Short mmCIF file of C-alpha atoms (C1' of nucleotides) in Angstrom, two decimals:
data_model
loop_
_atom_site.label_atom_id
_atom_site.label_comp_id
_atom_site.label_asym_id
_atom_site.label_seq_id
_atom_site.Cartn_x
_atom_site.Cartn_y
_atom_site.Cartn_z
CA MET A 1 65.06 87.73 3.09
CA ARG A 2 62.61 89.63 0.94
CA GLU A 3 62.77 93.19 -0.25
CA THR A 4 60.32 95.27 1.65
CA GLY A 5 61.95 98.61 0.94
CA ASN A 6 59.24 100.27 -1.07
CA ALA A 7 56.42 98.01 -0.06
CA ALA A 8 54.58 100.93 1.42
CA ILE A 9 53.58 102.20 -2.00
CA GLN A 10 49.98 101.28 -2.73
CA ALA A 11 47.20 102.48 -4.92
CA PRO A 12 45.15 104.61 -2.56
CA ALA A 13 42.43 105.14 -5.12
CA ALA A 14 39.57 103.45 -6.85
CA LYS A 15 37.62 101.83 -4.03
CA VAL A 16 34.32 103.60 -4.41
CA ALA A 17 30.71 103.11 -3.43
CA PRO A 18 30.15 99.58 -2.10
CA ALA A 19 26.42 99.41 -2.65
CA THR A 20 24.61 101.68 -0.27
CA ALA A 21 26.89 104.33 1.19
CA GLY A 22 29.01 106.88 -0.62
CA ALA A 23 32.76 106.71 -0.11
CA ARG A 24 33.82 103.14 0.66
CA PRO A 25 34.54 103.33 4.37
CA TYR A 26 37.40 101.57 6.06
CA HIS A 27 34.91 99.45 7.85
CA HIS A 28 32.79 97.61 5.42
CA GLY A 29 29.65 97.61 7.49
CA ASP A 30 28.25 94.31 6.33
CA LEU A 31 31.22 92.26 5.27
CA SER A 32 29.75 89.03 6.53
CA ARG A 33 26.85 89.20 4.10
CA ALA A 34 29.08 90.59 1.36
CA LEU A 35 31.39 87.60 1.66
CA VAL A 36 28.55 85.14 1.34
CA ALA A 37 27.29 87.02 -1.71
CA ALA A 38 30.78 87.08 -3.20
CA GLY A 39 31.05 83.36 -2.61
CA ARG A 40 27.85 82.74 -4.53
CA ARG A 41 29.02 84.94 -7.37
CA ILE A 42 32.29 83.05 -7.69
CA LEU A 43 30.54 79.72 -7.39
CA GLU A 44 28.22 80.37 -10.28
CA SER A 45 30.65 82.24 -12.50
CA GLU A 46 33.93 80.36 -11.97
CA GLY A 47 32.79 77.06 -10.57
CA PRO A 48 33.37 75.32 -7.27
CA SER A 49 37.10 74.77 -7.77
CA ALA A 50 37.60 78.53 -7.86
CA LEU A 51 35.83 79.03 -4.55
CA SER A 52 38.82 79.76 -2.32
CA LEU A 53 38.78 81.96 0.75
CA ARG A 54 41.22 84.26 -1.00
CA ALA A 55 39.07 84.49 -4.09
CA VAL A 56 36.05 85.35 -1.99
CA ALA A 57 37.96 88.09 -0.18
CA ARG A 58 39.26 89.39 -3.52
CA GLU A 59 35.75 89.41 -4.98
CA ALA A 60 34.48 91.29 -1.95
CA GLY A 61 37.31 93.83 -2.33
CA VAL A 62 38.93 92.99 0.96
CA SER A 63 42.24 91.55 2.15
CA PRO A 64 42.70 87.77 2.48
CA ALA A 65 42.74 88.05 6.25
CA ALA A 66 39.54 90.04 6.61
CA PRO A 67 37.14 87.08 6.45
CA TYR A 68 38.67 85.68 9.62
CA HIS A 69 36.97 88.40 11.60
CA HIS A 70 33.63 86.91 10.53
CA PHE A 71 34.22 83.21 10.00
CA LYS A 72 36.35 80.77 11.95
CA ASP A 73 37.74 79.26 8.78
CA LYS A 74 36.96 78.55 5.16
CA SER A 75 34.48 75.79 5.84
CA GLU A 76 32.43 78.03 8.10
CA LEU A 77 32.10 80.52 5.27
CA LEU A 78 31.11 77.78 2.88
CA ASP A 79 28.53 76.58 5.36
CA ALA A 80 27.06 80.05 5.48
CA VAL A 81 26.79 80.07 1.69
CA ALA A 82 25.06 76.69 1.72
CA GLU A 83 22.80 77.84 4.49
CA GLU A 84 21.61 80.77 2.41
CA GLY A 85 20.93 78.31 -0.38
CA TRP A 86 18.76 76.09 1.79
CA HIS A 87 16.85 79.10 2.91
CA GLU A 88 16.11 80.20 -0.65
CA LEU A 89 15.25 76.70 -1.72
CA GLY A 90 12.70 76.53 1.08
CA ALA A 91 11.18 79.80 -0.05
CA ALA A 92 11.04 78.67 -3.69
CA ILE A 93 9.29 75.49 -2.67
CA ALA A 94 6.79 77.42 -0.56
CA THR A 95 6.00 79.65 -3.51
CA GLY A 96 5.57 76.73 -5.89
CA ARG A 97 3.33 74.92 -3.45
CA ALA A 98 1.18 77.97 -2.82
CA ALA A 99 0.62 78.49 -6.53
CA ALA A 100 -0.82 75.00 -7.06
CA ALA A 101 -4.49 74.54 -7.84
CA ASN A 102 -5.04 71.51 -5.64
CA PRO A 103 -3.20 69.31 -3.14
CA ARG A 104 -2.15 66.78 -5.75
CA ALA A 105 -0.77 69.47 -8.03
CA ALA A 106 1.07 70.94 -5.06
CA LEU A 107 3.36 67.94 -4.97
CA THR A 108 4.26 68.36 -8.61
CA GLU A 109 4.82 72.08 -8.18
CA ILE A 110 7.12 71.42 -5.25
CA GLY A 111 9.15 69.15 -7.48
CA VAL A 112 9.24 71.70 -10.27
CA ALA A 113 10.28 74.46 -7.89
CA TYR A 114 13.02 72.32 -6.43
CA VAL A 115 14.45 71.40 -9.80
CA SER A 116 14.12 74.94 -11.05
CA PHE A 117 16.10 76.28 -8.10
CA ALA A 118 18.84 73.70 -8.59
CA ARG A 119 19.04 74.43 -12.30
CA LYS A 120 19.30 78.17 -11.73
CA ASN A 121 22.01 77.74 -9.08
CA PRO A 122 23.76 74.53 -10.05
CA ALA A 123 27.05 75.14 -8.26
CA LEU A 124 25.32 76.43 -5.15
CA TYR A 125 23.01 73.45 -5.20
CA ARG A 126 25.97 71.12 -5.33
CA LEU A 127 27.61 72.88 -2.44
CA MET A 128 24.42 72.53 -0.45
CA TYR A 129 24.23 68.86 -1.25
CA HIS A 130 27.79 68.27 -0.12
CA ALA A 131 27.32 70.25 3.07
CA ALA A 132 24.21 68.19 3.77
CA CYS A 133 26.05 64.98 2.98
CA ASP A 134 28.82 65.45 5.49
CA ARG A 135 26.99 66.75 8.51
CA GLU A 136 23.30 66.54 9.06
CA MET A 137 21.08 67.23 6.12
CA MET A 138 20.09 70.84 5.72
CA PRO A 139 21.93 72.04 8.81
CA ASP A 140 19.21 74.01 10.53
CA HIS A 141 16.50 74.34 8.01
CA ALA A 142 15.41 70.74 7.90
CA LYS A 143 13.90 71.15 11.31
CA THR A 144 12.37 74.54 10.57
CA GLN A 145 8.71 74.61 9.69
CA ASP A 146 9.31 76.67 6.58
CA SER A 147 11.94 74.34 5.12
CA GLY A 148 11.37 72.50 1.87
CA TRP A 149 11.45 69.31 3.84
CA GLY A 150 8.53 70.44 5.97
CA HIS A 151 6.54 71.56 2.96
CA VAL A 152 6.84 68.15 1.37
CA ALA A 153 5.50 66.48 4.48
CA GLU A 154 2.58 68.88 4.72
CA ALA A 155 1.78 68.59 1.03
CA LEU A 156 1.78 64.82 1.27
CA VAL A 157 -0.73 64.88 4.09
CA GLU A 158 -2.90 67.41 2.33
CA ALA A 159 -2.85 65.20 -0.75
CA GLY A 160 -4.23 62.39 1.35
CA ALA A 161 -1.28 60.53 2.81
CA ASP A 162 -1.92 58.97 6.18
CA PRO A 163 0.11 60.95 8.71
CA THR A 164 -0.15 58.15 11.26
CA ASN A 165 1.70 55.71 9.03
CA GLU A 166 5.05 57.03 10.04
CA ARG A 167 7.21 54.73 7.97
CA GLU A 168 5.32 55.33 4.75
CA MET A 169 5.35 59.05 5.38
CA GLN A 170 9.10 59.12 5.86
CA LEU A 171 9.71 56.92 2.86
CA ALA A 172 7.50 59.05 0.65
CA GLN A 173 9.16 62.21 1.87
CA ILE A 174 12.61 60.83 1.17
CA ALA A 175 11.52 59.46 -2.19
CA ALA A 176 10.28 62.88 -3.17
CA TRP A 177 13.67 64.38 -2.43
CA CYS A 178 15.45 61.60 -4.25
CA ASN A 179 13.35 62.15 -7.32
CA ALA A 180 13.78 65.88 -7.32
CA HIS A 181 17.49 65.53 -6.70
CA GLY A 182 17.92 63.09 -9.54
CA VAL A 183 16.02 65.19 -12.03
CA ALA A 184 17.77 68.35 -10.83
CA GLU A 185 21.19 66.90 -11.41
CA MET A 186 20.56 65.23 -14.73
CA ALA A 187 18.39 67.87 -16.39
CA GLY A 188 21.43 69.81 -17.49
CA PHE A 189 23.13 67.03 -19.41
CA LYS A 190 23.98 68.17 -22.88
CA GLU A 191 22.74 65.12 -24.73
CA PHE A 192 19.20 65.80 -23.59
CA GLU A 193 19.12 69.12 -25.42
CA PRO A 194 17.38 67.80 -28.56
CA LEU A 195 14.64 66.13 -26.54
CA LYS A 196 14.25 69.23 -24.39
CA GLU A 197 13.74 71.41 -27.43
CA ALA A 198 11.38 68.94 -29.01
CA MET A 199 9.29 69.10 -25.88
CA GLY A 200 9.16 72.86 -25.88
CA GLY A 201 11.76 73.85 -23.35
CA GLU A 202 13.29 72.72 -20.13
CA GLU A 203 10.28 73.12 -17.87
CA ALA A 204 8.17 70.83 -20.04
CA PHE A 205 11.05 68.38 -20.07
CA VAL A 206 11.33 68.48 -16.29
CA ARG A 207 7.59 68.01 -15.85
CA GLY A 208 7.78 65.09 -18.21
CA LEU A 209 10.55 63.52 -16.18
CA LEU A 210 8.78 64.03 -12.88
CA ASN A 211 5.77 62.39 -14.48
CA HIS A 212 7.80 59.41 -15.48
CA VAL A 213 9.26 58.99 -12.12
CA GLY A 214 8.16 55.64 -10.78
CA ILE A 215 9.53 53.92 -13.79
CA PHE A 216 11.28 51.21 -11.82
CA ALA A 217 8.30 50.22 -9.78
CA ARG A 218 5.29 50.90 -11.93
CA PRO A 219 5.91 52.56 -15.26
CA ARG A 220 2.19 53.07 -15.87
CA ALA A 221 2.38 55.64 -18.59
CA LEU A 222 4.38 53.23 -20.65
CA LEU A 223 2.99 49.83 -19.75
CA ASP A 224 -0.72 50.17 -19.02
CA MET B 1 69.95 78.27 -4.06
CA ARG B 2 69.11 74.91 -2.62
CA GLU B 3 71.44 72.41 -1.08
CA THR B 4 71.93 69.53 -3.43
CA GLY B 5 75.19 68.31 -1.99
CA ASN B 6 74.10 64.94 -0.66
CA ALA B 7 70.91 64.66 -2.62
CA ALA B 8 72.19 61.51 -4.32
CA ILE B 9 71.55 59.51 -1.17
CA GLN B 10 68.38 57.50 -1.54
CA ALA B 11 66.86 54.44 -0.06
CA PRO B 12 67.64 51.72 -2.61
CA ALA B 13 65.61 49.14 -0.77
CA ALA B 14 62.08 48.00 -0.02
CA LYS B 15 60.37 48.09 -3.42
CA VAL B 16 59.32 44.47 -3.71
CA ALA B 17 56.86 42.37 -5.66
CA PRO B 18 54.29 44.60 -7.41
CA ALA B 19 51.58 41.98 -7.82
CA THR B 20 52.63 39.39 -10.34
CA ALA B 21 56.40 39.33 -10.85
CA GLY B 22 59.12 38.83 -8.27
CA ALA B 23 61.66 41.62 -7.90
CA ARG B 24 60.05 44.96 -8.77
CA PRO B 25 61.62 45.72 -12.14
CA TYR B 26 62.68 49.15 -13.28
CA HIS B 27 59.96 49.01 -15.86
CA HIS B 28 56.66 48.53 -14.20
CA GLY B 29 55.08 46.49 -16.94
CA ASP B 30 51.52 47.67 -16.50
CA LEU B 31 51.75 51.09 -14.96
CA SER B 32 48.79 52.44 -16.85
CA ARG B 33 46.42 50.00 -15.18
CA ALA B 34 48.23 50.31 -11.87
CA LEU B 35 47.69 54.06 -11.90
CA VAL B 36 44.00 53.73 -12.51
CA ALA B 37 43.77 51.20 -9.69
CA ALA B 38 45.77 53.50 -7.41
CA GLY B 39 43.43 56.34 -8.30
CA ARG B 40 40.42 54.29 -7.27
CA ARG B 41 42.07 53.29 -4.03
CA ILE B 42 42.82 56.90 -3.12
CA LEU B 43 39.37 58.01 -4.16
CA GLU B 44 37.61 55.60 -1.86
CA SER B 45 40.01 55.80 1.04
CA GLU B 46 40.96 59.49 1.13
CA GLY B 47 38.20 61.13 -0.82
CA PRO B 48 38.12 63.11 -4.06
CA SER B 49 40.07 66.07 -2.72
CA ALA B 50 43.06 63.79 -2.12
CA LEU B 51 43.06 62.55 -5.69
CA SER B 52 46.08 64.40 -7.05
CA LEU B 53 48.37 63.16 -9.78
CA ARG B 54 51.20 63.11 -7.29
CA ALA B 55 49.19 61.09 -4.79
CA VAL B 56 48.30 58.56 -7.47
CA ALA B 57 51.95 58.19 -8.47
CA ARG B 58 52.92 57.87 -4.82
CA GLU B 59 50.28 55.21 -4.25
CA ALA B 60 51.53 53.31 -7.29
CA GLY B 61 55.08 53.52 -5.97
CA VAL B 62 56.36 55.60 -8.83
CA SER B 63 57.81 59.08 -9.33
CA PRO B 64 55.52 62.07 -9.92
CA ALA B 65 56.64 62.30 -13.54
CA ALA B 66 56.02 58.68 -14.45
CA PRO B 67 52.29 59.01 -15.18
CA TYR B 68 53.07 61.41 -18.00
CA HIS B 69 54.35 58.51 -20.07
CA HIS B 70 50.84 57.08 -20.00
CA PHE B 71 48.47 60.01 -19.71
CA LYS B 72 48.59 63.42 -21.32
CA ASP B 73 47.69 65.13 -18.07
CA LYS B 74 45.78 64.71 -14.86
CA SER B 75 42.35 64.93 -16.40
CA GLU B 76 43.14 62.15 -18.84
CA LEU B 77 44.02 59.89 -15.94
CA LEU B 78 40.83 60.84 -14.15
CA ASP B 79 38.87 60.10 -17.28
CA ALA B 80 40.39 56.65 -17.38
CA VAL B 81 39.31 56.05 -13.80
CA ALA B 82 35.79 57.19 -14.59
CA GLU B 83 35.75 55.05 -17.71
CA GLU B 84 36.56 51.96 -15.68
CA GLY B 85 33.70 52.90 -13.39
CA TRP B 86 31.20 53.12 -16.23
CA HIS B 87 32.35 49.78 -17.47
CA GLU B 88 31.79 48.14 -14.11
CA LEU B 89 28.46 49.84 -13.62
CA GLY B 90 27.33 48.44 -16.98
CA ALA B 91 28.39 44.98 -15.90
CA ALA B 92 26.63 45.28 -12.54
CA ILE B 93 23.44 46.35 -14.27
CA ALA B 94 23.66 43.47 -16.72
CA THR B 95 24.02 41.05 -13.83
CA GLY B 96 21.09 42.53 -11.94
CA ARG B 97 18.90 42.44 -15.00
CA ALA B 98 19.80 38.86 -15.83
CA ALA B 99 18.90 37.72 -12.33
CA ALA B 100 15.35 39.07 -12.53
CA ALA B 101 12.40 36.70 -12.69
CA ASN B 102 10.43 38.66 -15.27
CA PRO B 103 10.66 41.77 -17.46
CA ARG B 104 8.94 43.96 -14.94
CA ALA B 105 11.22 42.86 -12.14
CA ALA B 106 14.20 43.44 -14.42
CA LEU B 107 13.60 47.18 -14.25
CA THR B 108 13.60 47.13 -10.48
CA GLU B 109 16.72 44.99 -10.38
CA ILE B 110 18.48 47.39 -12.71
CA GLY B 111 17.68 50.18 -10.31
CA VAL B 112 18.87 48.19 -7.33
CA ALA B 113 22.10 47.23 -9.10
CA TYR B 114 22.74 50.84 -10.07
CA VAL B 115 22.23 52.14 -6.56
CA SER B 116 24.22 49.30 -5.09
CA PHE B 117 27.19 50.08 -7.31
CA ALA B 118 27.05 53.76 -6.45
CA ARG B 119 26.83 53.01 -2.75
CA LYS B 120 29.79 50.66 -2.85
CA ASN B 121 31.91 53.16 -4.78
CA PRO B 122 30.56 56.54 -3.77
CA ALA B 123 33.58 58.64 -4.64
CA LEU B 124 34.12 56.83 -7.92
CA TYR B 125 30.46 57.26 -8.74
CA ARG B 126 30.72 60.97 -8.13
CA LEU B 127 33.76 61.21 -10.34
CA MET B 128 31.87 59.39 -13.08
CA TYR B 129 28.95 61.71 -12.73
CA HIS B 130 31.14 64.78 -13.02
CA ALA B 131 33.01 63.42 -16.00
CA ALA B 132 29.67 62.73 -17.65
CA CYS B 133 28.40 66.16 -16.76
CA ASP B 134 31.16 68.08 -18.46
CA ARG B 135 31.62 66.18 -21.70
CA GLU B 136 29.13 63.77 -23.11
CA MET B 137 27.50 61.39 -20.72
CA MET B 138 29.32 58.13 -20.23
CA PRO B 139 32.14 58.96 -22.65
CA ASP B 140 32.15 55.83 -24.79
CA HIS B 141 29.97 53.41 -22.97
CA ALA B 142 26.66 55.13 -23.47
CA LYS B 143 26.74 54.12 -27.09
CA THR B 144 27.96 50.61 -26.43
CA GLN B 145 25.37 47.86 -26.45
CA ASP B 146 26.51 46.52 -23.09
CA SER B 147 26.25 49.85 -21.29
CA GLY B 148 23.81 50.36 -18.48
CA TRP B 149 22.05 52.88 -20.68
CA GLY B 150 21.43 50.24 -23.33
CA HIS B 151 20.18 47.74 -20.78
CA VAL B 152 17.57 50.16 -19.51
CA ALA B 153 16.24 50.68 -23.01
CA GLU B 154 16.06 46.96 -23.71
CA ALA B 155 14.46 46.22 -20.37
CA LEU B 156 11.84 48.89 -20.98
CA VAL B 157 10.89 47.35 -24.30
CA GLU B 158 10.82 43.85 -22.85
CA ALA B 159 8.56 45.13 -20.11
CA GLY B 160 6.14 46.31 -22.76
CA ALA B 161 7.12 49.86 -23.64
CA ASP B 162 6.40 50.82 -27.22
CA PRO B 163 9.76 51.16 -28.97
CA THR B 164 8.23 53.18 -31.79
CA ASN B 165 7.19 55.96 -29.45
CA GLU B 166 10.59 57.53 -29.45
CA ARG B 167 9.88 60.43 -27.18
CA GLU B 168 8.29 58.35 -24.45
CA MET B 169 11.10 55.85 -24.69
CA GLN B 170 13.72 58.51 -24.23
CA LEU B 171 11.85 60.15 -21.43
CA ALA B 172 11.37 56.87 -19.61
CA GLN B 173 15.02 55.98 -20.05
CA ILE B 174 16.13 59.32 -18.69
CA ALA B 175 13.62 59.14 -15.86
CA ALA B 176 14.99 55.78 -14.86
CA TRP B 177 18.49 57.22 -14.61
CA CYS B 178 17.24 60.23 -12.70
CA ASN B 179 15.54 58.04 -10.17
CA ALA B 180 18.46 55.75 -9.70
CA HIS B 181 20.81 58.69 -9.43
CA GLY B 182 18.68 60.41 -6.84
CA VAL B 183 18.33 57.34 -4.67
CA ALA B 184 22.01 56.51 -5.09
CA GLU B 185 23.10 59.89 -3.84
CA MET B 186 20.68 60.26 -0.97
CA ALA B 187 20.73 56.71 0.38
CA GLY B 188 23.88 57.42 2.36
CA PHE B 189 22.54 60.35 4.34
CA LYS B 190 23.09 59.79 8.00
CA GLU B 191 19.66 60.87 9.17
CA PHE B 192 18.07 58.00 7.31
CA GLU B 193 19.93 55.44 9.39
CA PRO B 194 17.10 54.79 11.86
CA LEU B 195 14.58 54.20 9.10
CA LYS B 196 17.04 51.99 7.24
CA GLU B 197 17.51 49.81 10.26
CA ALA B 198 13.82 49.69 10.97
CA MET B 199 13.30 48.42 7.45
CA GLY B 200 15.88 45.69 7.81
CA GLY B 201 18.91 47.13 6.11
CA GLU B 202 19.92 49.33 3.26
CA GLU B 203 18.75 47.15 0.40
CA ALA B 204 15.21 47.03 1.72
CA PHE B 205 15.35 50.77 2.21
CA VAL B 206 16.52 51.29 -1.36
CA ARG B 207 13.82 49.01 -2.74
CA GLY B 208 11.30 50.92 -0.72
CA LEU B 209 12.50 54.19 -2.16
CA LEU B 210 12.48 52.93 -5.73
CA ASN B 211 8.94 51.75 -5.09
CA HIS B 212 7.93 55.17 -3.92
CA VAL B 213 9.42 56.84 -6.87
CA GLY B 214 6.65 58.57 -8.78
CA ILE B 215 5.62 60.43 -5.72
CA PHE B 216 5.28 63.81 -7.41
CA ALA B 217 3.11 62.64 -10.23
CA ARG B 218 1.04 59.80 -8.84
CA PRO B 219 1.82 58.76 -5.30
CA ARG B 220 -0.39 55.70 -5.59
CA ALA B 221 0.91 53.71 -2.71
CA LEU B 222 0.01 56.55 -0.40
CA LEU B 223 -3.07 58.09 -1.89
CA ASP B 224 -5.18 55.38 -3.52
"C1'" DT C 1 30.33 119.47 23.39
"C1'" DG C 2 35.11 117.49 23.90
"C1'" DT C 3 38.42 114.33 24.94
"C1'" DA C 4 40.60 109.58 26.41
"C1'" DC C 5 40.60 105.22 25.38
"C1'" DA C 6 39.02 100.37 24.64
"C1'" DT C 7 37.41 97.74 21.07
"C1'" DC C 8 36.36 96.49 16.59
"C1'" DA C 9 37.32 95.45 11.74
"C1'" DG C 10 40.31 96.19 8.59
"C1'" DT C 11 45.54 95.71 6.21
"C1'" DG C 12 49.50 93.54 3.92
"C1'" DA C 13 53.34 90.71 4.43
"C1'" DA C 14 54.74 86.33 5.47
"C1'" DC C 15 54.66 81.15 6.55
"C1'" DG C 16 54.67 76.49 4.78
"C1'" DC C 17 52.32 73.36 1.84
"C1'" DG C 18 51.05 70.37 -2.01
"C1'" DC C 19 50.01 70.80 -6.45
"C1'" DG C 20 50.64 70.04 -11.96
"C1'" DT C 21 54.03 70.00 -14.99
"C1'" DT C 22 58.74 70.10 -17.23
"C1'" DC C 23 63.39 68.78 -17.80
"C1'" DA C 24 67.66 66.44 -18.54
"C1'" DC C 25 68.84 62.17 -17.22
"C1'" DT C 26 69.37 56.93 -17.21
"C1'" DG C 27 68.43 52.09 -16.86
"C1'" DA C 28 66.04 48.33 -19.35
"C1'" DT C 29 64.34 46.32 -23.49
"C1'" DG C 30 64.13 44.61 -28.03
"C1'" DT C 31 65.48 44.50 -32.74
"C1'" DA C 32 68.83 44.31 -36.91
"C1'" DC C 33 72.52 42.29 -38.54
"C1'" DT D 1 74.85 33.62 -30.21
"C1'" DG D 2 76.72 38.49 -29.80
"C1'" DT D 3 76.87 43.09 -30.29
"C1'" DA D 4 75.25 48.12 -31.60
"C1'" DC D 5 71.90 51.01 -30.97
"C1'" DA D 6 67.21 53.12 -31.04
"C1'" DT D 7 63.46 53.40 -28.20
"C1'" DC D 8 60.85 53.01 -24.23
"C1'" DA D 9 59.60 53.90 -19.42
"C1'" DG D 10 61.36 55.17 -15.59
"C1'" DT D 11 63.95 58.95 -12.07
"C1'" DG D 12 64.46 63.02 -9.11
"C1'" DA D 13 65.09 67.78 -8.92
"C1'" DA D 14 63.16 71.95 -10.03
"C1'" DC D 15 59.70 75.57 -11.64
"C1'" DG D 16 55.96 78.67 -10.43
"C1'" DC D 17 51.47 78.89 -8.44
"C1'" DG D 18 47.56 79.65 -5.37
"C1'" DC D 19 46.08 78.17 -1.30
"C1'" DG D 20 44.65 78.56 4.10
"C1'" DT D 21 46.13 80.68 7.83
"C1'" DT D 22 48.76 83.74 11.14
"C1'" DC D 23 50.75 87.92 12.67
"C1'" DA D 24 51.74 92.50 14.16
"C1'" DC D 25 49.82 96.49 12.72
"C1'" DT D 26 46.46 100.50 12.25
"C1'" DG D 27 42.49 103.24 11.14
"C1'" DA D 28 37.64 103.93 12.55
"C1'" DT D 29 34.07 103.71 15.90
"C1'" DG D 30 31.63 104.34 20.05
"C1'" DT D 31 31.31 104.98 24.90
"C1'" DA D 32 32.38 107.19 29.66
"C1'" DC D 33 33.05 111.10 31.83
#
DNA sequence: TGTACATCAGTGAACGCGCGTTCACTGATGTAC
DNA sequence: TGTACATCAGTGAACGCGCGTTCACTGATGTAC
């Protein structure tokens, strides 16, 4: 049906140094990781609609079938990308929290770190959100002690929340994520640019927003 | 190349009453609207990935080429769907606001109405968000007096915010949207189900979250 | 140290699919006279 | 009221595309003896 006569002709050349070793071996060595990294690169440079299995393989310099030796299917690869994201988000939150001067400030810094991560990796963040939406939230990391989720809970208690009031604790924890998520997703809107600049940059803008959070229930800064 | 010999055979039957008239005319009469409605139906029943131009045409009972008489391309149709969403969201917010007992409560009710709309039309809401993200926010409606955006501003002033303090006004308005957006998108997470039920249903849960908003900056309910 | 061989991790061609869009067409409608 | 005709809003077949996945294959690796 198709001409395959001279199909054997291929460019044998070009494929050089992958990252560490010298002469691009037949076996990649760490394709699994490389695919996840390639996925992130595509995500942030071409957007989520460009994130196909084939594109990832292409970006990693490998045939379209190669990923199947490392991931069951496309969604498993995507999950791995999201997973890496959750891991990094947890680390960013830990760093932000550790840098705070006092327990109260720690909460704010957690929020800032969260938003900052999402703003630096918007497409990845969205992928993470979607992955979390479908299955359980934050596949493994939610339950890990070093997850962002755990840090929020700890920071709340350190700031004085009553850990025995389980319902209030949960609600506060969830509210924190809601707030951070909302700010993270809206902070990039183009029509906020003027205000952002007037406030001296995006971080100041984000801090301002996090400070205004609570507007529905008790907009103190405005109404007192 | 392809067999077209008996391609002329088609089912002439079935296509009955569209909604108003009797015998399904050749000309649809209101295909533009019907396509938008079909788009919404697909969105909520099959999810955003199923929302293709062809699927919309199929759902509307029309050939794949028909939509091109009404929309330049796929994205224009999607925009129309999103537009309808923004319109309805504005109306829902107006209703919520009007039902409030006092100016302060109006803000809360706006938040509840927003989240409620998003929860009832999750896929549509997401489409709206994305449309807003790319171009300007809320294509036309943001500038309209009856938009949700406008209602928030008015409600803030009625609740006592100083309309001459432009920066604080803007920040508060944006913060309100951030909060509502965050709660709207997280309220559906499956792991919150137990808490939701314990609180007596989703609306109570949402009100609780909106009340806890402000957690990063001044988590009063917990810490005072 | 050298060789046989199982296993691993790639290749590239092929599949079937649904998509957005275009095209020449045709049936229905509405207006001018 | 009747007819000619332009215009409108459909049809259905076709295009080229990139996708996820499968398949038989092959080169590289590592282990047993």
